[in-house]
PDB file of C-alpha atoms and ligand atoms in Angstrom:
ATOM      1  CA  UNK O   1       7.994   8.233  12.180  1.00  0.00           C
ATOM      2  CA  UNK O   2       6.476  11.383   9.985  1.00  0.00           C
ATOM      3  CA  UNK O   3       3.525  12.723   9.957  1.00  0.00           C
ATOM      4  CA  UNK O   4       2.417  15.292   7.672  1.00  0.00           C
ATOM      5  CA  UNK O   5      -1.548  15.813   7.919  1.00  0.00           C
ATOM      6  CA  UNK O   6      -3.282  17.845   4.508  1.00  0.00           C
ATOM      7  CA  UNK O   7      -6.220  19.745   4.352  1.00  0.00           C
ATOM      8  CA  UNK O   8      -7.031  17.276   0.931  1.00  0.00           C
ATOM      9  CA  UNK O   9      -7.055  13.752  -0.381  1.00  0.00           C
ATOM     10  CA  UNK O  10      -6.211  15.321  -3.398  1.00  0.00           C
ATOM     11  CA  UNK O  11      -3.162  16.570  -1.695  1.00  0.00           C
ATOM     12  CA  UNK O  12      -2.307  13.744   0.616  1.00  0.00           C
ATOM     13  CA  UNK O  13      -1.938  11.990  -3.197  1.00  0.00           C
ATOM     14  CA  UNK O  14      -0.664  14.469  -4.467  1.00  0.00           C
ATOM     15  CA  UNK O  15       2.666  14.253  -2.333  1.00  0.00           C
ATOM     16  CA  UNK O  16       1.659  10.293  -2.563  1.00  0.00           C
ATOM     17  CA  UNK O  17       3.255  10.655  -6.267  1.00  0.00           C
ATOM     18  CA  UNK O  18       5.635  13.081  -5.166  1.00  0.00           C
ATOM     19  CA  UNK O  19       7.281  10.831  -3.072  1.00  0.00           C
ATOM     20  CA  UNK O  20       7.004   7.884  -5.340  1.00  0.00           C
ATOM     21  CA  UNK O  21       8.517   9.487  -8.597  1.00  0.00           C
ATOM     22  CA  UNK O  22      11.319  10.925  -6.466  1.00  0.00           C
ATOM     23  CA  UNK O  23      12.793   7.838  -5.544  1.00  0.00           C
ATOM     24  CA  UNK O  24      12.245   7.199  -9.075  1.00  0.00           C
ATOM     25  CA  UNK O  25      14.469   9.842 -10.440  1.00  0.00           C
ATOM     26  CA  UNK O  26      17.329   8.717  -8.507  1.00  0.00           C
ATOM     27  CA  UNK O  27      16.915   5.018  -9.409  1.00  0.00           C
ATOM     28  CA  UNK O  28      15.733   4.359 -12.680  1.00  0.00           C
ATOM     29  CA  UNK O  29      15.657   0.781 -11.410  1.00  0.00           C
ATOM     30  CA  UNK O  30      13.610   0.899  -8.635  1.00  0.00           C
ATOM     31  CA  UNK O  31      11.574  -1.529  -6.740  1.00  0.00           C
ATOM     32  CA  UNK O  32       8.050  -0.325  -5.513  1.00  0.00           C
ATOM     33  CA  UNK O  33       6.047  -2.270  -3.477  1.00  0.00           C
ATOM     34  CA  UNK O  34       2.074  -1.440  -4.555  1.00  0.00           C
ATOM     35  CA  UNK O  35      -1.249  -1.262  -2.832  1.00  0.00           C
ATOM     36  CA  UNK O  36      -4.380  -1.950  -4.114  1.00  0.00           C
ATOM     37  CA  UNK O  37      -7.720  -0.439  -2.957  1.00  0.00           C
ATOM     38  CA  UNK O  38      -9.512   2.620  -3.585  1.00  0.00           C
ATOM     39  CA  UNK O  39      -6.867   5.186  -1.400  1.00  0.00           C
ATOM     40  CA  UNK O  40      -3.813   5.182  -4.250  1.00  0.00           C
ATOM     41  CA  UNK O  41      -6.085   5.322  -6.719  1.00  0.00           C
ATOM     42  CA  UNK O  42      -5.148   8.954  -7.083  1.00  0.00           C
ATOM     43  CA  UNK O  43      -1.689   8.464  -6.667  1.00  0.00           C
ATOM     44  CA  UNK O  44      -1.615   6.582  -9.641  1.00  0.00           C
ATOM     45  CA  UNK O  45      -3.593   8.816 -11.227  1.00  0.00           C
ATOM     46  CA  UNK O  46      -1.112  11.530 -10.668  1.00  0.00           C
ATOM     47  CA  UNK O  47       1.460   9.079 -12.147  1.00  0.00           C
ATOM     48  CA  UNK O  48       0.228   8.733 -14.855  1.00  0.00           C
ATOM     49  CA  UNK O  49       0.029  12.546 -15.451  1.00  0.00           C
ATOM     50  CA  UNK O  50       3.959  12.916 -14.811  1.00  0.00           C
ATOM     51  CA  UNK O  51       4.207   9.759 -16.853  1.00  0.00           C
ATOM     52  CA  UNK O  52       1.846  11.727 -20.060  1.00  0.00           C
ATOM     53  CA  UNK O  53       3.752  14.435 -19.100  1.00  0.00           C
ATOM     54  CA  UNK O  54       7.489  13.470 -20.267  1.00  0.00           C
ATOM     55  CA  UNK O  55       8.459  13.432 -16.766  1.00  0.00           C
ATOM     56  CA  UNK O  56       8.744   9.903 -15.950  1.00  0.00           C
ATOM     57  CA  UNK O  57      10.042   6.157 -17.092  1.00  0.00           C
ATOM     58  CA  UNK O  58       9.114   3.651 -15.906  1.00  0.00           C
ATOM     59  CA  UNK O  59      10.628   1.582 -18.144  1.00  0.00           C
ATOM     60  CA  UNK O  60      13.338  -0.112 -16.461  1.00  0.00           C
ATOM     61  CA  UNK O  61      11.228  -0.323 -13.352  1.00  0.00           C
ATOM     62  CA  UNK O  62      10.711  -4.149 -11.265  1.00  0.00           C
ATOM     63  CA  UNK O  63       7.276  -3.061  -9.062  1.00  0.00           C
ATOM     64  CA  UNK O  64       5.664  -5.815  -6.444  1.00  0.00           C
ATOM     65  CA  UNK O  65       1.894  -5.653  -5.300  1.00  0.00           C
ATOM     66  CA  UNK O  66       1.536  -6.535  -1.894  1.00  0.00           C
ATOM     67  CA  UNK O  67      -1.536  -9.593  -1.797  1.00  0.00           C
ATOM     68  CA  UNK O  68      -3.996 -11.182  -4.544  1.00  0.00           C
ATOM     69  CA  UNK O  69      -6.955 -12.727  -3.145  1.00  0.00           C
ATOM     70  CA  UNK O  70      -7.000 -16.602  -3.140  1.00  0.00           C
ATOM     71  CA  UNK O  71      -9.764 -18.124  -5.800  1.00  0.00           C
ATOM     72  CA  UNK O  72      -9.470 -15.215  -8.816  1.00  0.00           C
ATOM     73  CA  UNK O  73      -7.660 -15.569 -11.812  1.00  0.00           C
ATOM     74  CA  UNK O  74      -5.975 -13.353 -12.932  1.00  0.00           C
ATOM     75  CA  UNK O  75      -7.964 -12.343 -15.072  1.00  0.00           C
ATOM     76  CA  UNK O  76     -10.879 -12.590 -13.253  1.00  0.00           C
ATOM     77  CA  UNK O  77     -12.582  -8.531 -13.820  1.00  0.00           C
ATOM     78  CA  UNK O  78     -11.370  -8.000  -9.553  1.00  0.00           C
ATOM     79  CA  UNK O  79      -8.211  -9.614  -9.028  1.00  0.00           C
ATOM     80  CA  UNK O  80      -5.557  -7.106  -8.055  1.00  0.00           C
ATOM     81  CA  UNK O  81      -3.929  -8.371 -11.503  1.00  0.00           C
ATOM     82  CA  UNK O  82      -6.882  -6.601 -13.226  1.00  0.00           C
ATOM     83  CA  UNK O  83      -7.106  -3.674 -11.122  1.00  0.00           C
ATOM     84  CA  UNK O  84      -3.387  -3.093 -11.150  1.00  0.00           C
ATOM     85  CA  UNK O  85      -3.863  -3.393 -15.176  1.00  0.00           C
ATOM     86  CA  UNK O  86      -6.025  -0.851 -15.107  1.00  0.00           C
ATOM     87  CA  UNK O  87      -5.482   1.559 -12.891  1.00  0.00           C
ATOM     88  CA  UNK O  88      -1.293   2.307 -13.861  1.00  0.00           C
ATOM     89  CA  UNK O  89       0.476  -1.118 -15.909  1.00  0.00           C
ATOM     90  CA  UNK O  90      -1.315  -0.631 -18.642  1.00  0.00           C
ATOM     91  CA  UNK O  91      -0.471   3.280 -18.605  1.00  0.00           C
ATOM     92  CA  UNK O  92       2.953   3.409 -18.741  1.00  0.00           C
ATOM     93  CA  UNK O  93       6.129   2.572 -20.148  1.00  0.00           C
ATOM     94  CA  UNK O  94       6.598  -0.831 -17.084  1.00  0.00           C
ATOM     95  CA  UNK O  95       7.574  -3.995 -18.447  1.00  0.00           C
ATOM     96  CA  UNK O  96       4.755  -5.536 -17.472  1.00  0.00           C
ATOM     97  CA  UNK O  97       7.120  -8.615 -16.843  1.00  0.00           C
ATOM     98  CA  UNK O  98       8.661  -6.610 -14.516  1.00  0.00           C
ATOM     99  CA  UNK O  99       5.413  -6.258 -11.979  1.00  0.00           C
ATOM    100  CA  UNK O 100       4.449  -9.150  -9.544  1.00  0.00           C
ATOM    101  CA  UNK O 101       1.627 -10.094  -7.714  1.00  0.00           C
ATOM    102  CA  UNK O 102       1.567 -12.790  -5.361  1.00  0.00           C
ATOM    103  CA  UNK O 103      -0.456 -15.278  -7.061  1.00  0.00           C
ATOM    104  CA  UNK O 104      -1.335 -18.754  -6.761  1.00  0.00           C
ATOM    105  CA  UNK O 105      -2.661 -20.349  -9.049  1.00  0.00           C
ATOM    106  CA  UNK O 106      -1.904 -24.182  -7.091  1.00  0.00           C
ATOM    107  CA  UNK O 107      -2.522 -25.401  -4.106  1.00  0.00           C
ATOM    108  CA  UNK O 108       1.005 -24.479  -3.267  1.00  0.00           C
ATOM    109  CA  UNK O 109       0.402 -21.691  -1.196  1.00  0.00           C
ATOM    110  CA  UNK O 110       2.702 -22.067   1.161  1.00  0.00           C
ATOM    111  CA  UNK O 111       5.671 -22.523  -2.052  1.00  0.00           C
ATOM    112  CA  UNK O 112       3.573 -19.867  -3.600  1.00  0.00           C
ATOM    113  CA  UNK O 113       4.537 -17.626  -0.702  1.00  0.00           C
ATOM    114  CA  UNK O 114       8.197 -18.645   0.060  1.00  0.00           C
ATOM    115  CA  UNK O 115       8.884 -17.504  -3.889  1.00  0.00           C
ATOM    116  CA  UNK O 116       7.239 -14.154  -3.386  1.00  0.00           C
ATOM    117  CA  UNK O 117      10.074 -13.762  -0.781  1.00  0.00           C
ATOM    118  CA  UNK O 118      13.109 -14.929  -2.264  1.00  0.00           C
ATOM    119  CA  UNK O 119      11.964 -13.079  -6.149  1.00  0.00           C
ATOM    120  CA  UNK O 120      11.868  -9.098  -3.685  1.00  0.00           C
ATOM    121  CA  UNK O 121      14.417 -10.513  -1.994  1.00  0.00           C
ATOM    122  CA  UNK O 122      16.563 -11.035  -5.163  1.00  0.00           C
ATOM    123  CA  UNK O 123      15.150  -7.925  -7.077  1.00  0.00           C
ATOM    124  CA  UNK O 124      17.428  -6.299  -4.232  1.00  0.00           C
ATOM    125  CA  UNK O 125      14.761  -5.954  -1.169  1.00  0.00           C
ATOM    126  CA  UNK O 126      11.491  -2.822  -2.102  1.00  0.00           C
ATOM    127  CA  UNK O 127      13.102   0.880  -1.969  1.00  0.00           C
ATOM    128  CA  UNK O 128       9.474   2.257  -1.706  1.00  0.00           C
ATOM    129  CA  UNK O 129       6.028   0.550   0.191  1.00  0.00           C
ATOM    130  CA  UNK O 130       3.296   2.712  -0.694  1.00  0.00           C
ATOM    131  CA  UNK O 131       0.841   1.289   1.606  1.00  0.00           C
ATOM    132  CA  UNK O 132      -2.846   1.492   2.386  1.00  0.00           C
ATOM    133  CA  UNK O 133      -4.876   1.092   6.009  1.00  0.00           C
ATOM    134  CA  UNK O 134      -8.151  -0.942   7.427  1.00  0.00           C
ATOM    135  CA  UNK O 135     -10.109   0.728   9.424  1.00  0.00           C
ATOM    136  CA  UNK O 136      -9.476  -2.351  11.368  1.00  0.00           C
ATOM    137  CA  UNK O 137      -5.759  -1.821  10.915  1.00  0.00           C
ATOM    138  CA  UNK O 138      -4.295  -3.812   8.365  1.00  0.00           C
ATOM    139  CA  UNK O 139      -1.363  -3.718   6.815  1.00  0.00           C
ATOM    140  CA  UNK O 140      -1.579  -4.870   3.943  1.00  0.00           C
ATOM    141  CA  UNK O 141      -3.497  -8.194   4.212  1.00  0.00           C
ATOM    142  CA  UNK O 142      -1.953  -8.606   7.813  1.00  0.00           C
ATOM    143  CA  UNK O 143      -5.453  -8.581   9.835  1.00  0.00           C
ATOM    144  CA  UNK O 144      -5.651  -7.690  13.733  1.00  0.00           C
ATOM    145  CA  UNK O 145      -3.623 -10.558  15.458  1.00  0.00           C
ATOM    146  CA  UNK O 146      -0.490 -11.119  12.550  1.00  0.00           C
ATOM    147  CA  UNK O 147       2.925 -11.905  13.118  1.00  0.00           C
ATOM    148  CA  UNK O 148       4.662  -8.721  13.220  1.00  0.00           C
ATOM    149  CA  UNK O 149       7.333 -10.524  11.745  1.00  0.00           C
ATOM    150  CA  UNK O 150       5.038 -11.823   9.216  1.00  0.00           C
ATOM    151  CA  UNK O 151       6.364 -12.891   5.874  1.00  0.00           C
ATOM    152  CA  UNK O 152       4.173 -13.850   2.974  1.00  0.00           C
ATOM    153  CA  UNK O 153       1.407 -16.447   3.397  1.00  0.00           C
ATOM    154  CA  UNK O 154      -2.627 -16.833   3.276  1.00  0.00           C
ATOM    155  CA  UNK O 155      -4.530 -14.848   6.086  1.00  0.00           C
ATOM    156  CA  UNK O 156      -8.265 -15.555   6.691  1.00  0.00           C
ATOM    157  CA  UNK O 157      -9.910 -11.804   5.580  1.00  0.00           C
ATOM    158  CA  UNK O 158     -11.630 -10.666   9.325  1.00  0.00           C
ATOM    159  CA  UNK O 159     -16.236 -10.142   8.426  1.00  0.00           C
ATOM    160  CA  UNK O 160     -15.549  -6.223   8.652  1.00  0.00           C
ATOM    161  CA  UNK O 161     -12.600  -6.693   5.194  1.00  0.00           C
ATOM    162  CA  UNK O 162     -15.091  -8.434   3.562  1.00  0.00           C
ATOM    163  CA  UNK O 163     -17.825  -5.667   4.462  1.00  0.00           C
ATOM    164  CA  UNK O 164     -15.226  -3.132   3.505  1.00  0.00           C
ATOM    165  CA  UNK O 165     -14.299  -4.883  -0.116  1.00  0.00           C
ATOM    166  CA  UNK O 166     -17.456  -5.440  -1.049  1.00  0.00           C
ATOM    167  CA  UNK O 167     -17.994  -2.635  -2.535  1.00  0.00           C
ATOM    168  CA  UNK O 168     -15.817  -3.348  -5.566  1.00  0.00           C
ATOM    169  CA  UNK O 169     -18.023  -6.507  -6.066  1.00  0.00           C
ATOM    170  CA  UNK O 170     -21.911  -7.080  -7.752  1.00  0.00           C
ATOM    171  CA  UNK O 171     -24.176  -9.072  -5.076  1.00  0.00           C
ATOM    172  CA  UNK O 172     -23.437 -10.986  -6.650  1.00  0.00           C
ATOM    173  CA  UNK O 173     -20.117 -12.007  -7.385  1.00  0.00           C
ATOM    174  CA  UNK O 174     -17.737 -14.461  -5.696  1.00  0.00           C
ATOM    175  CA  UNK O 175     -15.689 -12.219  -3.053  1.00  0.00           C
ATOM    176  CA  UNK O 176     -13.188 -14.966  -2.124  1.00  0.00           C
ATOM    177  CA  UNK O 177     -12.908 -14.836   1.725  1.00  0.00           C
ATOM    178  CA  UNK O 178      -8.995 -15.966   1.881  1.00  0.00           C
ATOM    179  CA  UNK O 179      -5.960 -13.710   0.279  1.00  0.00           C
ATOM    180  CA  UNK O 180      -1.810 -13.778  -0.657  1.00  0.00           C
ATOM    181  CA  UNK O 181       0.107 -11.592   1.459  1.00  0.00           C
ATOM    182  CA  UNK O 182       2.745  -9.397   2.075  1.00  0.00           C
ATOM    183  CA  UNK O 183       3.845 -10.354   6.044  1.00  0.00           C
ATOM    184  CA  UNK O 184       4.166  -7.645   8.543  1.00  0.00           C
ATOM    185  CA  UNK O 185       7.782  -8.256   8.295  1.00  0.00           C
ATOM    186  CA  UNK O 186       7.914  -8.629   4.799  1.00  0.00           C
ATOM    187  CA  UNK O 187       6.824  -4.838   4.536  1.00  0.00           C
ATOM    188  CA  UNK O 188       8.918  -3.751   7.741  1.00  0.00           C
ATOM    189  CA  UNK O 189      12.101  -5.091   5.127  1.00  0.00           C
ATOM    190  CA  UNK O 190      11.462  -1.906   2.598  1.00  0.00           C
ATOM    191  CA  UNK O 191      14.293   0.884   2.348  1.00  0.00           C
ATOM    192  CA  UNK O 192      11.169   3.472   2.973  1.00  0.00           C
ATOM    193  CA  UNK O 193       7.545   3.520   3.766  1.00  0.00           C
ATOM    194  CA  UNK O 194       4.902   5.412   3.239  1.00  0.00           C
ATOM    195  CA  UNK O 195       1.165   4.786   3.965  1.00  0.00           C
ATOM    196  CA  UNK O 196      -1.534   7.228   2.460  1.00  0.00           C
ATOM    197  CA  UNK O 197      -5.177   6.982   5.166  1.00  0.00           C
ATOM    198  CA  UNK O 198      -8.453   9.031   4.026  1.00  0.00           C
ATOM    199  CA  UNK O 199     -11.534   9.434   5.932  1.00  0.00           C
ATOM    200  CA  UNK O 200     -13.454   9.820   8.780  1.00  0.00           C
ATOM    201  CA  UNK O 201     -13.934   5.709   9.466  1.00  0.00           C
ATOM    202  CA  UNK O 202      -9.387   5.500   9.107  1.00  0.00           C
ATOM    203  CA  UNK O 203      -9.219   7.829  12.387  1.00  0.00           C
ATOM    204  CA  UNK O 204      -9.146   5.384  14.922  1.00  0.00           C
ATOM    205  CA  UNK O 205      -6.880   2.752  12.744  1.00  0.00           C
ATOM    206  CA  UNK O 206      -4.914   5.721  11.707  1.00  0.00           C
ATOM    207  CA  UNK O 207      -5.073   6.372  16.050  1.00  0.00           C
ATOM    208  CA  UNK O 208      -3.967   3.333  16.788  1.00  0.00           C
ATOM    209  CA  UNK O 209      -0.842   3.151  14.686  1.00  0.00           C
ATOM    210  CA  UNK O 210       0.383   6.317  15.429  1.00  0.00           C
ATOM    211  CA  UNK O 211      -0.319   6.603  19.407  1.00  0.00           C
ATOM    212  CA  UNK O 212      -0.769   3.708  20.244  1.00  0.00           C
ATOM    213  CA  UNK O 213       1.142   0.431  21.508  1.00  0.00           C
ATOM    214  CA  UNK O 214       2.759  -1.412  19.562  1.00  0.00           C
ATOM    215  CA  UNK O 215       1.129  -4.278  18.855  1.00  0.00           C
ATOM    216  CA  UNK O 216      -0.265  -7.821  16.537  1.00  0.00           C
ATOM    217  CA  UNK O 217      -3.917  -5.735  17.135  1.00  0.00           C
ATOM    218  CA  UNK O 218      -3.215  -2.972  15.672  1.00  0.00           C
ATOM    219  CA  UNK O 219      -1.110  -4.410  12.557  1.00  0.00           C
ATOM    220  CA  UNK O 220       0.213  -0.574  10.917  1.00  0.00           C
ATOM    221  CA  UNK O 221       1.329   0.155  14.741  1.00  0.00           C
ATOM    222  CA  UNK O 222       4.443  -2.210  13.738  1.00  0.00           C
ATOM    223  CA  UNK O 223       5.623   0.548  11.278  1.00  0.00           C
ATOM    224  CA  UNK O 224       6.566   2.530  14.588  1.00  0.00           C
ATOM    225  CA  UNK O 225       9.368  -0.044  14.778  1.00  0.00           C
ATOM    226  CA  UNK O 226      11.072   0.820  11.309  1.00  0.00           C
ATOM    227  CA  UNK O 227      13.838   4.419  10.619  1.00  0.00           C
ATOM    228  CA  UNK O 228      11.807   5.484   6.949  1.00  0.00           C
ATOM    229  CA  UNK O 229       7.957   5.924   8.020  1.00  0.00           C
ATOM    230  CA  UNK O 230       5.922   8.839   6.365  1.00  0.00           C
ATOM    231  CA  UNK O 231       2.409   8.656   6.929  1.00  0.00           C
ATOM    232  CA  UNK O 232       0.393  11.406   5.029  1.00  0.00           C
ATOM    233  CA  UNK O 233      -3.387  11.446   6.012  1.00  0.00           C
ATOM    234  CA  UNK O 234      -5.906  14.491   5.290  1.00  0.00           C
ATOM    235  CA  UNK O 235      -7.425  16.389   8.577  1.00  0.00           C
ATOM    236  CA  UNK O 236     -10.684  14.193   8.841  1.00  0.00           C
ATOM    237  CA  UNK O 237      -8.240  11.211   8.987  1.00  0.00           C
ATOM    238  CA  UNK O 238      -5.846  12.508  11.088  1.00  0.00           C
ATOM    239  CA  UNK O 239      -8.891  13.871  13.742  1.00  0.00           C
ATOM    240  CA  UNK O 240      -8.704  11.781  16.233  1.00  0.00           C
ATOM    241  CA  UNK O 241      -4.637  11.594  16.926  1.00  0.00           C
ATOM    242  CA  UNK O 242      -4.007  14.280  20.077  1.00  0.00           C
ATOM    243  CA  UNK O 243      -0.229  15.656  18.997  1.00  0.00           C
ATOM    244  CA  UNK O 244      -2.287  16.726  16.387  1.00  0.00           C
ATOM    245  CA  UNK O 245      -1.147  20.358  16.896  1.00  0.00           C
ATOM    246  CA  UNK O 246       2.292  19.514  17.258  1.00  0.00           C
ATOM    247  CA  UNK O 247       2.967  17.193  13.788  1.00  0.00           C
ATOM    248  CA  UNK O 248       1.529  20.483  12.318  1.00  0.00           C
ATOM    249  CA  UNK O 249       3.790  22.967  13.544  1.00  0.00           C
ATOM    250  CA  UNK O 250       7.137  19.464  13.175  1.00  0.00           C
ATOM    251  CA  UNK O 251       6.314  19.689   9.527  1.00  0.00           C
ATOM    252  CA  UNK O 252       6.569  23.481   9.182  1.00  0.00           C
ATOM    253  CA  UNK O 253       9.485  23.568  11.220  1.00  0.00           C
ATOM    254  CA  UNK O 254      10.967  21.099   8.991  1.00  0.00           C
ATOM    255  CA  UNK O 255       9.763  23.301   5.709  1.00  0.00           C
ATOM    256  CA  UNK O 256      11.260  25.990   7.801  1.00  0.00           C
ATOM    257  CA  UNK O 257      14.959  24.235   7.131  1.00  0.00           C
ATOM    258  CA  UNK O 258      15.071  22.862   4.104  1.00  0.00           C
TER     259      UNK O 258
HETATM  260  C1  LIG M 301      -4.424  -3.516  -0.649  1.00  0.00           C
HETATM  261  C2  LIG M 301      -3.943  -3.358   0.563  1.00  0.00           C
HETATM  262  C3  LIG M 301      -4.918  -3.285   1.913  1.00  0.00           C
HETATM  263  C4  LIG M 301      -5.736  -2.164   1.557  1.00  0.00           C
HETATM  264  C5  LIG M 301      -6.731  -1.335   2.424  1.00  0.00           C
HETATM  265  C6  LIG M 301      -6.700  -0.317   2.808  1.00  0.00           C
HETATM  266  O1  LIG M 301      -3.689  -3.864  -2.150  1.00  0.00           O
HETATM  267  O2  LIG M 301      -2.959  -3.423   1.288  1.00  0.00           O
HETATM  268  O3  LIG M 301      -4.320  -3.094   2.850  1.00  0.00           O
HETATM  269  O4  LIG M 301      -4.753  -0.896   1.530  1.00  0.00           O
HETATM  270  O5  LIG M 301      -7.743  -1.881   2.747  1.00  0.00           O
HETATM  271  O6  LIG M 301      -7.898  -0.243   1.271  1.00  0.00           O
HETATM  272  P1  LIG M 301      -8.807   1.215   1.340  1.00  0.00           P
HETATM  273  O7  LIG M 301      -7.565   2.081   0.378  1.00  0.00           O
HETATM  274  O8  LIG M 301      -9.912   1.203   0.587  1.00  0.00           O
HETATM  275  O9  LIG M 301      -9.483   2.527   2.498  1.00  0.00           O
END
């Protein structure tokens, strides 16, 4: 696991945008795995800027989002489909038909889930997966105690996740407690993974993910099993890491070698 600690949230976002752009510039028909939530917003802004400056094209790119609420239509303002359209897809030259969200519009949840897995495989798998981190250690909506080899399926959200995400909903608005999410096993099949986490409220989950045991109680710790993961943190999110100085030193050595 490569650990990159940067002074600010802005630098974390810029690093992630560069990493994603590098994959697309190497492979124009790259398959991206994308996340929603607050953390990736500035990364998406960075990608939009690169597109507007003419240095990045998404016209052959395909995307698969990690998750979606169950019970919200894709037209609902709080759906992850609307989030992605508004925050990224409407501002770049991507073919909207090539953007996939694990929507389940009927009650055949098993069918929707296995179709999503099949679709990802049919397109050759994910070249780079962008992840955020829940303050309880979730990745996608794989809540603590999710199987580390899980596939796309329906998950019940924890009280903490519902509380954390209530900031996106009006007080009187229906907020779903179920979501369809790629599994941890699905995420681990991605060729490359970049996880971004910022802010003090992520520091415990970050420490468990990097320095704790691999355990279903800390879903993100499963990333320790992947051979090409970069975790990009601001100083606050990294502040509980025991080997903080070592990670800084390792990145300095890497720069010298390059
Ligand atoms: C959403 C997702 C979640 C978020 C996580 C952190 O698609 O995958 O795992 O990344 O809940 O959310 P923020 O970034 O809002 O702190």
